[in-house]
Each structure stands twice: as C-alpha cells, then as structure tokens.
C-alpha cells in the first residue's frame, strides 16, 4: 500500500501476459535499474581498487552474501575477487589466486586456478569454485581474514566424466556450480553434457551423474541418463531442491525435479535449436548465448522461484517466472541489437556487452558480471510510484483466446479511474491509454491483440 491505494500493474509483451501483481509483491515485469559498480568498459587489466579504478579481464560467475559482498571469478586472470560495498562505493580486492595460473591449493594469493568460470556460496560463507580449465571443483574456506583453498573433486587432465570420490571423479570444463541448504553441490559439467551431484561424506566428496550421459549431447527431456543436454552452463537450485540449468547449446532453460531417487528433466523455457530474443510463455520464449564466444549463460533463482538469466548473446537480462504450470519469460534490462557498452539505465536503456554471471540477494537485487565489458553491475527494481488517491481498485489482467495469446485488461467501470500506459515504467512517461475501452458486464476492458509491443498498464484518477 503506497499513497493510500493498492493498484495492480501489468505488462504485455507481444500479446502475452507477463504480470498480474500488486506493488510490494513479486512482479513479473517491473524492469531493473542497472548501475556499473566496478570496472570500466573496454579497460581490461588486473587492478584492485574502488569502482571504475578496479580492473578485470573476463569476469564470469558471481555470488553474493547476506551483506551484499559480491564475489566474482576473474577468468583470464585466474583469480577470485571480492567487491565490497563501502557507503556508496564498491571496493575490489583479490582474495584468492594469482595471474600465473595453476592448480595448487594454498592460502589467499598462494592458491592457483586455471580459467575458473563459476562459484557458489553456502550459508557458512564457504565459496565453491568451478575451476574449469583444471577440471576441478575447489573450496575456499574463510579462516579469520584469510581464504584457504582445497580441492574437492576432479583430476587435472582427466575429462571422461567418471563418477567417484574426490579425485576419482572426472569433469570436462565445468562451467556452472550451485549449492543447496545441505551443502550438496550441483555442477553443470559443460563439455560432458551432464549434470553432476557432489555430496559431502565426512571429509570426502562423492560425485554422481544425475542427468545426461557423458559424450551424448542432445535436447531430450526424460529421467536421469535418458535426458540430454548440449553444453549446459549456468545452474541454480531452489529451496525445494529443484535444479535449474541454462542449457546453452540448446538455447533453453531446463528444470530437474527430484522424484524419489530419480531426477526428472523438463524444458521450461525456450525451444531447442530456436535461438532468438522473444519474450513469451514456455517454448515461445527464445534465448541466444553461444558459449564459445560469450561464456556461460548465468542463472540464479530467488526465494519465490523466479529465475534470472544472463542472456549473453542478446546482451540482456531475462526473468523466467512460474505462473501456474507455465513459465513466463520477460526482459528486465538491456536491449537486443544495441552496440556493446556500459550505460547505466532502467530496462531497455541499460546497455551491456555480454552478461554472464548472475546472483540475487534476499531483497531481490541482482548482481551481474559482464565479461565482454570487463564490468560488474548492480540491478535494483525500478521505482514505480502509484497515483496518490484514497480509493482501492483492482486492475485485472487475464489470458484469453483459443491459444491464450490475447490479453484482456479490465477494471470496475464504477471506479471513475482512467487507464494509463507506459513503455518503460519511468514516472514521467505515464499517459492516458489511447485505444478503445469497452464496457463488458459493467466492467471496463481493453483487449490487447498478439503482436503488440511491450506495454505497462495502471489505473489513475
């Protein structure tokens, strides 16, 4: 409730429903305001420092803790960096690794990595790193002000996808890693086209393949090894133990559901082989992220099971939200076809190069690493101020039509309220709806046909 009124706002993208929610609740459509917090576009290098004085070279995976300290892997410089908020500034330091590269465990800069791609943070503050070129999984444990590296699983030079304990398990350029509430790890074993589960057993780590088969790529949904992937990269796990995968080679988002001792794979967004940038429901959405050129397609999940996707090939940030049994994809920030850069902005006015790593904090703020621009970003929900009135009105949005491809916007005719539209949710741009308003059963309504551009709706007196 703001300004004495609760209103419902909506977004229509190409005639498909993307939001029906009140301010203060989960919003499928409200765009994010993104700000470049560290690094500067086109200025690659290795330097700790504050804000744009810091330098990175191809930063990829990202994680964030409860204090909004951001951790990223600096891929080409083989290091793990910390970006800490200090008032309105962000201070970058190197907590592990050095520019030489290698596979040695050690403390702080004495540890060595080789093209790390992703990392995850558990509730105890331990970092887990997908050390991609080494084909290893590493752990960084905070000890006082130090970070101590240890190798959990994998063996340098062994890439056959074998399951096993510790070094007897083998990976092939793992590009995604996630951790659940029990400190079990989930790994996107990218070049083996499989998803692996890594479970702590005392001082050991036991690796099993839960979906896909090493050396067998494809796009089939199914159970356990029947399912197929094509260069899976980003991975996330929700509070219910469901696993989500950015299946980069297939341009899809997959869900892996635990059913007893089995793991059932389904495709929830995008269609295999259909690259693009369309928003929409389930398979009507499309993504584009050629892994060899733009790095992993980052993926993270919030407490409401909304997925956030770094769609690197399109230069945008996407949101994939559950709606009943469907999943609705919308674009939160960035604009397809715009030249790579680093421009702060809201929604489509923000400009990135090739978003990769993503992390979301408990407040819904996003943190993103952009390897193409060598920059780190913070994204916050764009502020939207409802009109100031004392009335209580609902704006209802529903899908209609034979194929659920038409949107009906309706509100009580007796409310005396006017429908307003906006293209980007910035306050000055709200204006009276210029289309035809019909009266249906005493309710004002507007039918939005397929093919319409993105529109936001709200009511005002």
JSON list of N, CA and C in Angstrom, two decimals, residues 300-345:
[
{"chain": "A", "resi": 300, "resn": "UNK", "atom": "N", "xyz": [20.34, -17.70, -11.89]},
{"chain": "A", "resi": 300, "resn": "UNK", "atom": "CA", "xyz": [20.15, -17.68, -10.44]},
{"chain": "A", "resi": 300, "resn": "UNK", "atom": "C", "xyz": [18.66, -17.73, -10.14]},
{"chain": "A", "resi": 301, "resn": "UNK", "atom": "N", "xyz": [18.30, -18.07, -8.91]},
{"chain": "A", "resi": 301, "resn": "UNK", "atom": "CA", "xyz": [16.89, -18.22, -8.54]},
{"chain": "A", "resi": 301, "resn": "UNK", "atom": "C", "xyz": [16.66, -17.53, -7.20]},
{"chain": "A", "resi": 302, "resn": "UNK", "atom": "N", "xyz": [15.48, -16.86, -7.07]},
{"chain": "A", "resi": 302, "resn": "UNK", "atom": "CA", "xyz": [15.18, -16.19, -5.81]},
{"chain": "A", "resi": 302, "resn": "UNK", "atom": "C", "xyz": [14.25, -17.05, -4.95]},
{"chain": "A", "resi": 303, "resn": "UNK", "atom": "N", "xyz": [13.85, -16.51, -3.80]},
{"chain": "A", "resi": 303, "resn": "UNK", "atom": "CA", "xyz": [13.05, -17.27, -2.85]},
{"chain": "A", "resi": 303, "resn": "UNK", "atom": "C", "xyz": [11.65, -17.57, -3.36]},
{"chain": "A", "resi": 304, "resn": "UNK", "atom": "N", "xyz": [11.18, -16.81, -4.37]},
{"chain": "A", "resi": 304, "resn": "UNK", "atom": "CA", "xyz": [9.86, -17.05, -4.97]},
{"chain": "A", "resi": 304, "resn": "UNK", "atom": "C", "xyz": [9.94, -17.91, -6.22]},
{"chain": "A", "resi": 305, "resn": "UNK", "atom": "N", "xyz": [11.10, -18.52, -6.46]},
{"chain": "A", "resi": 305, "resn": "UNK", "atom": "CA", "xyz": [11.35, -19.39, -7.61]},
{"chain": "A", "resi": 305, "resn": "UNK", "atom": "C", "xyz": [11.28, -18.66, -8.94]},
{"chain": "A", "resi": 306, "resn": "UNK", "atom": "N", "xyz": [11.54, -17.35, -8.92]},
{"chain": "A", "resi": 306, "resn": "UNK", "atom": "CA", "xyz": [11.76, -16.63, -10.17]},
{"chain": "A", "resi": 306, "resn": "UNK", "atom": "C", "xyz": [13.20, -16.88, -10.60]},
{"chain": "A", "resi": 307, "resn": "UNK", "atom": "N", "xyz": [13.39, -17.20, -11.86]},
{"chain": "A", "resi": 307, "resn": "UNK", "atom": "CA", "xyz": [14.72, -17.41, -12.40]},
{"chain": "A", "resi": 307, "resn": "UNK", "atom": "C", "xyz": [15.18, -16.14, -13.10]},
{"chain": "A", "resi": 308, "resn": "UNK", "atom": "N", "xyz": [16.47, -15.85, -12.98]},
{"chain": "A", "resi": 308, "resn": "UNK", "atom": "CA", "xyz": [17.07, -14.73, -13.69]},
{"chain": "A", "resi": 308, "resn": "UNK", "atom": "C", "xyz": [18.17, -15.29, -14.58]},
{"chain": "A", "resi": 309, "resn": "UNK", "atom": "N", "xyz": [18.17, -14.87, -15.84]},
{"chain": "A", "resi": 309, "resn": "UNK", "atom": "CA", "xyz": [19.07, -15.44, -16.84]},
{"chain": "A", "resi": 309, "resn": "UNK", "atom": "C", "xyz": [19.91, -14.35, -17.48]},
{"chain": "A", "resi": 310, "resn": "UNK", "atom": "N", "xyz": [21.20, -14.54, -17.51]},
{"chain": "A", "resi": 310, "resn": "UNK", "atom": "CA", "xyz": [22.10, -13.66, -18.25]},
{"chain": "A", "resi": 310, "resn": "UNK", "atom": "C", "xyz": [22.15, -14.15, -19.69]},
{"chain": "A", "resi": 311, "resn": "UNK", "atom": "N", "xyz": [21.39, -13.51, -20.54]},
{"chain": "A", "resi": 311, "resn": "UNK", "atom": "CA", "xyz": [21.28, -13.90, -21.95]},
{"chain": "A", "resi": 311, "resn": "UNK", "atom": "C", "xyz": [22.38, -13.18, -22.72]},
{"chain": "A", "resi": 312, "resn": "UNK", "atom": "N", "xyz": [23.59, -13.72, -22.62]},
{"chain": "A", "resi": 312, "resn": "UNK", "atom": "CA", "xyz": [24.78, -13.03, -23.09]},
{"chain": "A", "resi": 312, "resn": "UNK", "atom": "C", "xyz": [24.79, -12.70, -24.57]},
{"chain": "A", "resi": 313, "resn": "UNK", "atom": "N", "xyz": [24.33, -13.62, -25.40]},
{"chain": "A", "resi": 313, "resn": "UNK", "atom": "CA", "xyz": [24.34, -13.38, -26.84]},
{"chain": "A", "resi": 313, "resn": "UNK", "atom": "C", "xyz": [23.43, -12.25, -27.25]},
{"chain": "A", "resi": 314, "resn": "UNK", "atom": "N", "xyz": [22.37, -12.01, -26.47]},
{"chain": "A", "resi": 314, "resn": "UNK", "atom": "CA", "xyz": [21.45, -10.91, -26.76]},
{"chain": "A", "resi": 314, "resn": "UNK", "atom": "C", "xyz": [21.80, -9.63, -26.00]},
{"chain": "A", "resi": 315, "resn": "UNK", "atom": "N", "xyz": [22.72, -9.74, -25.03]},
{"chain": "A", "resi": 315, "resn": "UNK", "atom": "CA", "xyz": [23.10, -8.56, -24.26]},
{"chain": "A", "resi": 315, "resn": "UNK", "atom": "C", "xyz": [22.01, -8.09, -23.31]},
{"chain": "A", "resi": 316, "resn": "UNK", "atom": "N", "xyz": [21.19, -9.02, -22.78]},
{"chain": "A", "resi": 316, "resn": "UNK", "atom": "CA", "xyz": [20.07, -8.64, -21.93]},
{"chain": "A", "resi": 316, "resn": "UNK", "atom": "C", "xyz": [19.99, -9.54, -20.70]},
{"chain": "A", "resi": 317, "resn": "UNK", "atom": "N", "xyz": [19.21, -9.08, -19.70]},
{"chain": "A", "resi": 317, "resn": "UNK", "atom": "CA", "xyz": [18.89, -9.87, -18.52]},
{"chain": "A", "resi": 317, "resn": "UNK", "atom": "C", "xyz": [17.43, -10.27, -18.61]},
{"chain": "A", "resi": 318, "resn": "UNK", "atom": "N", "xyz": [17.16, -11.56, -18.47]},
{"chain": "A", "resi": 318, "resn": "UNK", "atom": "CA", "xyz": [15.79, -12.07, -18.60]},
{"chain": "A", "resi": 318, "resn": "UNK", "atom": "C", "xyz": [15.30, -12.61, -17.25]},
{"chain": "A", "resi": 319, "resn": "UNK", "atom": "N", "xyz": [13.99, -12.67, -17.12]},
{"chain": "A", "resi": 319, "resn": "UNK", "atom": "CA", "xyz": [13.36, -13.26, -15.94]},
{"chain": "A", "resi": 319, "resn": "UNK", "atom": "C", "xyz": [12.39, -14.34, -16.40]},
{"chain": "A", "resi": 320, "resn": "UNK", "atom": "N", "xyz": [12.46, -15.49, -15.78]},
{"chain": "A", "resi": 320, "resn": "UNK", "atom": "CA", "xyz": [11.57, -16.61, -16.10]},
{"chain": "A", "resi": 320, "resn": "UNK", "atom": "C", "xyz": [10.79, -16.94, -14.83]},
{"chain": "A", "resi": 321, "resn": "UNK", "atom": "N", "xyz": [9.49, -16.65, -14.85]},
{"chain": "A", "resi": 321, "resn": "UNK", "atom": "CA", "xyz": [8.68, -16.73, -13.63]},
{"chain": "A", "resi": 321, "resn": "UNK", "atom": "C", "xyz": [7.60, -17.80, -13.74]},
{"chain": "A", "resi": 322, "resn": "UNK", "atom": "N", "xyz": [7.38, -18.57, -12.67]},
{"chain": "A", "resi": 322, "resn": "UNK", "atom": "CA", "xyz": [6.32, -19.58, -12.68]},
{"chain": "A", "resi": 322, "resn": "UNK", "atom": "C", "xyz": [4.96, -18.91, -12.63]},
{"chain": "A", "resi": 323, "resn": "UNK", "atom": "N", "xyz": [4.03, -19.39, -13.48]},
{"chain": "A", "resi": 323, "resn": "UNK", "atom": "CA", "xyz": [2.66, -18.92, -13.45]},
{"chain": "A", "resi": 323, "resn": "UNK", "atom": "C", "xyz": [1.77, -20.14, -13.65]},
{"chain": "A", "resi": 324, "resn": "UNK", "atom": "N", "xyz": [1.29, -20.69, -12.54]},
{"chain": "A", "resi": 324, "resn": "UNK", "atom": "CA", "xyz": [0.58, -21.95, -12.62]},
{"chain": "A", "resi": 324, "resn": "UNK", "atom": "C", "xyz": [1.54, -23.04, -13.05]},
{"chain": "A", "resi": 325, "resn": "UNK", "atom": "N", "xyz": [1.20, -23.76, -14.11]},
{"chain": "A", "resi": 325, "resn": "UNK", "atom": "CA", "xyz": [2.09, -24.79, -14.64]},
{"chain": "A", "resi": 325, "resn": "UNK", "atom": "C", "xyz": [2.97, -24.26, -15.76]},
{"chain": "A", "resi": 326, "resn": "UNK", "atom": "N", "xyz": [2.85, -22.97, -16.05]},
{"chain": "A", "resi": 326, "resn": "UNK", "atom": "CA", "xyz": [3.64, -22.36, -17.13]},
{"chain": "A", "resi": 326, "resn": "UNK", "atom": "C", "xyz": [4.80, -21.54, -16.57]},
{"chain": "A", "resi": 327, "resn": "UNK", "atom": "N", "xyz": [5.69, -21.14, -17.48]},
{"chain": "A", "resi": 327, "resn": "UNK", "atom": "CA", "xyz": [6.81, -20.28, -17.14]},
{"chain": "A", "resi": 327, "resn": "UNK", "atom": "C", "xyz": [6.83, -19.12, -18.13]},
{"chain": "A", "resi": 328, "resn": "UNK", "atom": "N", "xyz": [6.81, -17.90, -17.60]},
{"chain": "A", "resi": 328, "resn": "UNK", "atom": "CA", "xyz": [6.71, -16.71, -18.44]},
{"chain": "A", "resi": 328, "resn": "UNK", "atom": "C", "xyz": [8.04, -15.97, -18.45]},
{"chain": "A", "resi": 329, "resn": "UNK", "atom": "N", "xyz": [8.57, -15.73, -19.63]},
{"chain": "A", "resi": 329, "resn": "UNK", "atom": "CA", "xyz": [9.85, -15.04, -19.80]},
{"chain": "A", "resi": 329, "resn": "UNK", "atom": "C", "xyz": [9.64, -13.59, -20.17]},
{"chain": "A", "resi": 330, "resn": "UNK", "atom": "N", "xyz": [10.29, -12.69, -19.45]},
{"chain": "A", "resi": 330, "resn": "UNK", "atom": "CA", "xyz": [10.28, -11.27, -19.77]},
{"chain": "A", "resi": 330, "resn": "UNK", "atom": "C", "xyz": [11.72, -10.75, -19.77]},
{"chain": "A", "resi": 331, "resn": "UNK", "atom": "N", "xyz": [11.93, -9.59, -20.37]},
{"chain": "A", "resi": 331, "resn": "UNK", "atom": "CA", "xyz": [13.25, -8.96, -20.39]},
{"chain": "A", "resi": 331, "resn": "UNK", "atom": "C", "xyz": [13.27, -7.84, -19.37]},
{"chain": "A", "resi": 332, "resn": "UNK", "atom": "N", "xyz": [14.23, -7.90, -18.44]},
{"chain": "A", "resi": 332, "resn": "UNK", "atom": "CA", "xyz": [14.30, -6.92, -17.36]},
{"chain": "A", "resi": 332, "resn": "UNK", "atom": "C", "xyz": [15.19, -5.74, -17.69]},
{"chain": "A", "resi": 333, "resn": "UNK", "atom": "N", "xyz": [16.24, -5.97, -18.45]},
{"chain": "A", "resi": 333, "resn": "UNK", "atom": "CA", "xyz": [17.19, -4.88, -18.73]},
{"chain": "A", "resi": 333, "resn": "UNK", "atom": "C", "xyz": [18.02, -5.23, -19.96]},
{"chain": "A", "resi": 334, "resn": "UNK", "atom": "N", "xyz": [18.49, -4.17, -20.61]},
{"chain": "A", "resi": 334, "resn": "UNK", "atom": "CA", "xyz": [19.27, -4.34, -21.83]},
{"chain": "A", "resi": 334, "resn": "UNK", "atom": "C", "xyz": [18.37, -4.29, -23.05]},
{"chain": "A", "resi": 335, "resn": "UNK", "atom": "N", "xyz": [18.99, -4.19, -24.20]},
{"chain": "A", "resi": 335, "resn": "UNK", "atom": "CA", "xyz": [18.24, -4.08, -25.44]},
{"chain": "A", "resi": 335, "resn": "UNK", "atom": "C", "xyz": [18.97, -4.84, -26.54]},
{"chain": "A", "resi": 336, "resn": "UNK", "atom": "N", "xyz": [18.25, -5.69, -27.23]},
{"chain": "A", "resi": 336, "resn": "UNK", "atom": "CA", "xyz": [18.83, -6.52, -28.29]},
{"chain": "A", "resi": 336, "resn": "UNK", "atom": "C", "xyz": [19.23, -5.65, -29.47]},
{"chain": "A", "resi": 337, "resn": "UNK", "atom": "N", "xyz": [20.40, -5.91, -30.03]},
{"chain": "A", "resi": 337, "resn": "UNK", "atom": "CA", "xyz": [20.84, -5.21, -31.23]},
{"chain": "A", "resi": 337, "resn": "UNK", "atom": "C", "xyz": [21.58, -3.92, -30.99]},
{"chain": "A", "resi": 338, "resn": "UNK", "atom": "N", "xyz": [21.71, -3.51, -29.73]},
{"chain": "A", "resi": 338, "resn": "UNK", "atom": "CA", "xyz": [22.44, -2.29, -29.40]},
{"chain": "A", "resi": 338, "resn": "UNK", "atom": "C", "xyz": [23.92, -2.62, -29.27]},
{"chain": "A", "resi": 339, "resn": "UNK", "atom": "N", "xyz": [24.78, -1.74, -29.76]},
{"chain": "A", "resi": 339, "resn": "UNK", "atom": "CA", "xyz": [26.22, -1.97, -29.69]},
{"chain": "A", "resi": 339, "resn": "UNK", "atom": "C", "xyz": [26.67, -2.15, -28.25]},
{"chain": "A", "resi": 340, "resn": "UNK", "atom": "N", "xyz": [27.60, -3.07, -28.03]},
{"chain": "A", "resi": 340, "resn": "UNK", "atom": "CA", "xyz": [28.10, -3.35, -26.69]},
{"chain": "A", "resi": 340, "resn": "UNK", "atom": "C", "xyz": [28.63, -2.09, -26.02]},
{"chain": "A", "resi": 341, "resn": "UNK", "atom": "N", "xyz": [28.37, -1.98, -24.72]},
{"chain": "A", "resi": 341, "resn": "UNK", "atom": "CA", "xyz": [28.84, -0.82, -23.98]},
{"chain": "A", "resi": 341, "resn": "UNK", "atom": "C", "xyz": [28.59, -1.00, -22.50]},
{"chain": "A", "resi": 342, "resn": "UNK", "atom": "N", "xyz": [28.56, 0.11, -21.77]},
{"chain": "A", "resi": 342, "resn": "UNK", "atom": "CA", "xyz": [28.30, 0.08, -20.34]},
{"chain": "A", "resi": 342, "resn": "UNK", "atom": "C", "xyz": [27.57, 1.37, -19.99]},
{"chain": "A", "resi": 343, "resn": "UNK", "atom": "N", "xyz": [26.26, 1.36, -20.20]},
{"chain": "A", "resi": 343, "resn": "UNK", "atom": "CA", "xyz": [25.43, 2.52, -19.92]},
{"chain": "A", "resi": 343, "resn": "UNK", "atom": "C", "xyz": [24.45, 2.21, -18.81]},
{"chain": "A", "resi": 344, "resn": "UNK", "atom": "N", "xyz": [24.51, 2.97, -17.72]},
{"chain": "A", "resi": 344, "resn": "UNK", "atom": "CA", "xyz": [23.53, 2.80, -16.65]},
{"chain": "A", "resi": 344, "resn": "UNK", "atom": "C", "xyz": [22.15, 3.17, -17.17]},
{"chain": "A", "resi": 345, "resn": "UNK", "atom": "N", "xyz": [21.12, 2.45, -16.68]},
{"chain": "A", "resi": 345, "resn": "UNK", "atom": "CA", "xyz": [19.78, 2.78, -17.14]},
{"chain": "A", "resi": 345, "resn": "UNK", "atom": "C", "xyz": [18.73, 1.85, -16.59]}
]
